Coordinates of N, CA and C in Angstrom, one line a residue:
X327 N -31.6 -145.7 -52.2 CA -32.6 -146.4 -51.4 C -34.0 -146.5 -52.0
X328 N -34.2 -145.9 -53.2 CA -35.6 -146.1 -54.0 C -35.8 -147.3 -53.8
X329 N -34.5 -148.0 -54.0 CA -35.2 -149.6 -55.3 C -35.5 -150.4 -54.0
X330 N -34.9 -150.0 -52.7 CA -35.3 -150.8 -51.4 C -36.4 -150.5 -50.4
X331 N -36.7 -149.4 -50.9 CA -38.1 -149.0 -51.2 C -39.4 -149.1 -51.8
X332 N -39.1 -149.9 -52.6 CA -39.8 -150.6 -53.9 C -40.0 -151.9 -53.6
X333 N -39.1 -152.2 -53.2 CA -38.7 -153.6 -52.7 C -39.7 -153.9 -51.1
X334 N -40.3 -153.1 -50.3 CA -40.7 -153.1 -49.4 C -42.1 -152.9 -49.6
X335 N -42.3 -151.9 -50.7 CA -44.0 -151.7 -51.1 C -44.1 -152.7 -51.9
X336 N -43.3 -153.7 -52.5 CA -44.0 -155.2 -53.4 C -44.4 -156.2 -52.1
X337 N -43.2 -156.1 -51.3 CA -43.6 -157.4 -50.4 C -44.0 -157.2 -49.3
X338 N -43.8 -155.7 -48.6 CA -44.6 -155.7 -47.2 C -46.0 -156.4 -47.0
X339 N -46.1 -157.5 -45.8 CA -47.5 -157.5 -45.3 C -47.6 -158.9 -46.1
X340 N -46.9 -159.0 -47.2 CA -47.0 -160.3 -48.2 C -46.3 -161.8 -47.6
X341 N -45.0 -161.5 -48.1 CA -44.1 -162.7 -48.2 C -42.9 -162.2 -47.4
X342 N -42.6 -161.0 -47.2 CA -41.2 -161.0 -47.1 C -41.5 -159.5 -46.7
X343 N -40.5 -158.8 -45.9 CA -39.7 -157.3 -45.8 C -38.7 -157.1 -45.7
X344 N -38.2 -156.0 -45.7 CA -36.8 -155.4 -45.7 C -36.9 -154.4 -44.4
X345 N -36.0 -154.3 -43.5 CA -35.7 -153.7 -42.3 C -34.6 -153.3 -42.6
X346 N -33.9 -151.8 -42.5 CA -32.9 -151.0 -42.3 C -32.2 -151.3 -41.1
X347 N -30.9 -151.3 -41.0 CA -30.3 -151.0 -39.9 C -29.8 -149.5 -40.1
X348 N -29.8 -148.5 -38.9 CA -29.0 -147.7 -38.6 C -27.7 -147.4 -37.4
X349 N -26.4 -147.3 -38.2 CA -25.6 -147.6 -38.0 C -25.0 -146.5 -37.2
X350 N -24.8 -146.2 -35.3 CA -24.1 -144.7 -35.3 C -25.0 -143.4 -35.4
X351 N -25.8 -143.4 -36.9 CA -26.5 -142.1 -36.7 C -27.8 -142.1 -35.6
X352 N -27.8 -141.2 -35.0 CA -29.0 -140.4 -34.1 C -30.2 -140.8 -34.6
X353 N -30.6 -141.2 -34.0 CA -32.4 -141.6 -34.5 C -32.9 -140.4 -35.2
X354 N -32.8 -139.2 -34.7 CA -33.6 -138.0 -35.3 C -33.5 -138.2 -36.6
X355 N -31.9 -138.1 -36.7 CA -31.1 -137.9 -38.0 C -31.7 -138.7 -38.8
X356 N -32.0 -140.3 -38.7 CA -32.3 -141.3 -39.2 C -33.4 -141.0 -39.6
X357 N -34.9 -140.8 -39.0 CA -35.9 -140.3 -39.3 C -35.9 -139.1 -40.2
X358 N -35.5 -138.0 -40.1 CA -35.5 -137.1 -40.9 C -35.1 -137.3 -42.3
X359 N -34.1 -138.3 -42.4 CA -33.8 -138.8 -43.7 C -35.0 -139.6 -44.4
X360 N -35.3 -140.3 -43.7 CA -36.6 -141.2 -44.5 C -37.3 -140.1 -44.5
X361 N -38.2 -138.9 -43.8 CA -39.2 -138.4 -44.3 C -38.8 -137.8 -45.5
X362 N -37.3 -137.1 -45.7 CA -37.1 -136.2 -46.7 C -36.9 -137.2 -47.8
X363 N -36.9 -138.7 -47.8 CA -36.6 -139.4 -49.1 C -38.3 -140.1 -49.4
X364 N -39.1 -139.9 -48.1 CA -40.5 -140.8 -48.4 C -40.1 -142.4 -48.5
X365 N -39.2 -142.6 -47.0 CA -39.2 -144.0 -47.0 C -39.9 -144.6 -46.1
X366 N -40.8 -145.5 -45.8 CA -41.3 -146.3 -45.3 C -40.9 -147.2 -44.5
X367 N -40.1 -147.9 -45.1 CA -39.7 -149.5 -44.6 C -39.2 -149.2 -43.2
X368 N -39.2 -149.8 -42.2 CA -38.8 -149.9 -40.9 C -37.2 -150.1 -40.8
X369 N -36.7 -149.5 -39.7 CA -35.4 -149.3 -39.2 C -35.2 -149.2 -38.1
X370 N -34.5 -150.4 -37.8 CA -33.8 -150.7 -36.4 C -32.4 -150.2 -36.1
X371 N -32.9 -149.3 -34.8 CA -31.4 -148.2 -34.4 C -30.1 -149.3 -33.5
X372 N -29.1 -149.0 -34.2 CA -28.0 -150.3 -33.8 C -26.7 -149.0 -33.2
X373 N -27.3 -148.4 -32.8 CA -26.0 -147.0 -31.8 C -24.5 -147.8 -31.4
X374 N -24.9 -148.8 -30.9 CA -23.8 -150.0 -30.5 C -23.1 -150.3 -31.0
X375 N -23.6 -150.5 -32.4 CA -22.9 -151.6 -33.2 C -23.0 -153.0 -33.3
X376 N -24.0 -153.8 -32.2 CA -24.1 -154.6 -32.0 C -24.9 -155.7 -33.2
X377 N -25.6 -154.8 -33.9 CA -26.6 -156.2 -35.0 C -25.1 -156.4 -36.4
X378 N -24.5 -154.9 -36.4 CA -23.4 -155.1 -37.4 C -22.6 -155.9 -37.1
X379 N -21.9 -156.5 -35.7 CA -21.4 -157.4 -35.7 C -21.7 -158.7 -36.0
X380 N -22.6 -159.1 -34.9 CA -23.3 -159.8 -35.2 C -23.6 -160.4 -36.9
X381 N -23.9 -159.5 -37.4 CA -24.7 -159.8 -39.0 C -22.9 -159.4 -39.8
X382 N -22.1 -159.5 -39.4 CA -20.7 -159.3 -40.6 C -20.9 -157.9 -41.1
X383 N -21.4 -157.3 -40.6 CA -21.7 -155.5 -41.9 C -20.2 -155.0 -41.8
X384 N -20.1 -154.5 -43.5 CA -18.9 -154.4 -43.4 C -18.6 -152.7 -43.9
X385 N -19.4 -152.3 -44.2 CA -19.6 -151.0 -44.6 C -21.2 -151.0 -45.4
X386 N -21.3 -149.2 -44.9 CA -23.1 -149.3 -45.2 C -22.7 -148.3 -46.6
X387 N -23.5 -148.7 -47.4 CA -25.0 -149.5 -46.9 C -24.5 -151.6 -47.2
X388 N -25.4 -152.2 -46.8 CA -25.0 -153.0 -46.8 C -26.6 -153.8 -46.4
X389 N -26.9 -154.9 -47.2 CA -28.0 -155.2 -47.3 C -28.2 -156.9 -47.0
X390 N -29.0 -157.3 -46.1 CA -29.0 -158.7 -45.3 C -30.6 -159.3 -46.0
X391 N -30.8 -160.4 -46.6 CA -31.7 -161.3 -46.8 C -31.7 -162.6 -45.7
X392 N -32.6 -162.5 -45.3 CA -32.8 -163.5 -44.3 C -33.9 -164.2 -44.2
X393 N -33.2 -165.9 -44.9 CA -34.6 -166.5 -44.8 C -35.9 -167.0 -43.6
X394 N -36.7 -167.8 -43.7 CA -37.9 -167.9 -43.0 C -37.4 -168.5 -41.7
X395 N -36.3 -169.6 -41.6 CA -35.8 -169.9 -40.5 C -34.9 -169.5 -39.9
X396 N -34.2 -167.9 -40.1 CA -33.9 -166.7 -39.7 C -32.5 -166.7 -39.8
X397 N -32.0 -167.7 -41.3 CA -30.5 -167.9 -41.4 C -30.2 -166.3 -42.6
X398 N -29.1 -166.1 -42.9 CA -28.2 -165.5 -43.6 C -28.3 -166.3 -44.9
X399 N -29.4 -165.5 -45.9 CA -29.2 -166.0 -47.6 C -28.6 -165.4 -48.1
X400 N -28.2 -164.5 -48.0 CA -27.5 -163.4 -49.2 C -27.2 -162.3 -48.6
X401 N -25.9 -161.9 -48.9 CA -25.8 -160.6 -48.7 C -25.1 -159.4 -49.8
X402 N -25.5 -158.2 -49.8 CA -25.0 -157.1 -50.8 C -24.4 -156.1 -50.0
X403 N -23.0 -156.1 -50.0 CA -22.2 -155.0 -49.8 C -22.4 -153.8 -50.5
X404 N -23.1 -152.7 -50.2 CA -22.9 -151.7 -51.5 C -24.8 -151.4 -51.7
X405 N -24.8 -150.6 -52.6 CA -26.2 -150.6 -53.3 C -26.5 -151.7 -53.8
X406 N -27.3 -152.3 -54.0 CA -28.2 -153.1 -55.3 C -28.4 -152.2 -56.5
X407 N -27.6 -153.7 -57.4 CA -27.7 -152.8 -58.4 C -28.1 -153.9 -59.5
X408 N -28.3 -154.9 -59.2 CA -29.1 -155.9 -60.1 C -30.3 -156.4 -59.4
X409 N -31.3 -155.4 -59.7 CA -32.9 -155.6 -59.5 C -33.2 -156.8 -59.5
X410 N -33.0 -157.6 -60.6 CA -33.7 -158.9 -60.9 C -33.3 -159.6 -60.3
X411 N -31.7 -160.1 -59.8 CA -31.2 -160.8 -59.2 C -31.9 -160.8 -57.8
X412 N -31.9 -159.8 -56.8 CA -32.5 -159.4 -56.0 C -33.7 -159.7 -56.0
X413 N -34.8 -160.1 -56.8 CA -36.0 -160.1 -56.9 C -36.1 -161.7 -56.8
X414 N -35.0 -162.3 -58.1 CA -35.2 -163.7 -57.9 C -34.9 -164.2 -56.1
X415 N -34.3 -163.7 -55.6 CA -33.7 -164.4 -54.4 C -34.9 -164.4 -53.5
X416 N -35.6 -163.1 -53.7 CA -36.7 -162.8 -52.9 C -37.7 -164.0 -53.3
X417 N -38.3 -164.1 -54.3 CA -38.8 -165.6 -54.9 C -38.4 -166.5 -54.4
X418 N -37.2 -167.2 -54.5 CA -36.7 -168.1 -53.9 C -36.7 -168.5 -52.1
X419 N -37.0 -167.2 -51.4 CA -37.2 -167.4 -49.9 C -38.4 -167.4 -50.0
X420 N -39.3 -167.1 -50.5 CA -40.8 -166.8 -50.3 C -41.2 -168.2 -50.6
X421 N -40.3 -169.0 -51.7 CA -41.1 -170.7 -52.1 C -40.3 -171.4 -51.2
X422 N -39.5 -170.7 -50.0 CA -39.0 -172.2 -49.2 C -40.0 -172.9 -48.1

């Protein structure tokens, strides 16, 4: 979760952010994890399951870009693991 943490201190407040979903785990639980990793970025509790449907999540982690008119650009099954690619996309929604 660094690099989507990185990813949220370039662009928060700017052009773009990244929102967590949490999936099943206990809010406490959830919380506790970000303080002990020093994450910031916001996370919306999905107990239900309902945004995972909704949004296709197919196993976490699993990562949703969503452009300015609030469609489905991209998505990443898995970690990110090509920075730049990731970055371009982010460019690419921020010039639409």
């Amino acid at each position: 979760m660094p690099a989507v943490q990185g990813f949220h201190e370039e662009y928060h407040g700017v052009d773009a952010d990244i929102v967590g979903i949490a999936i099943s785990a206990p809010e406490p639980e959830v919380r506790a994890l970000m303080d002990k990793q020093g994450l910031t970025f916001p996370i919306a509790h999905d107990p239900d399951g309902q945004l995972a449907t909704v949004y296709g999540v197919s196993g976490v982690p699993f990562y949703i870009f969503i452009d300015k008119a609030g469609r489905v650009a991209h998505t990443i099954p898995g970690a990110p693991t090509d920075v730049n690619t990731i970055r371009g996309w982010i460019e690419d929604l921020k010039a639409e």
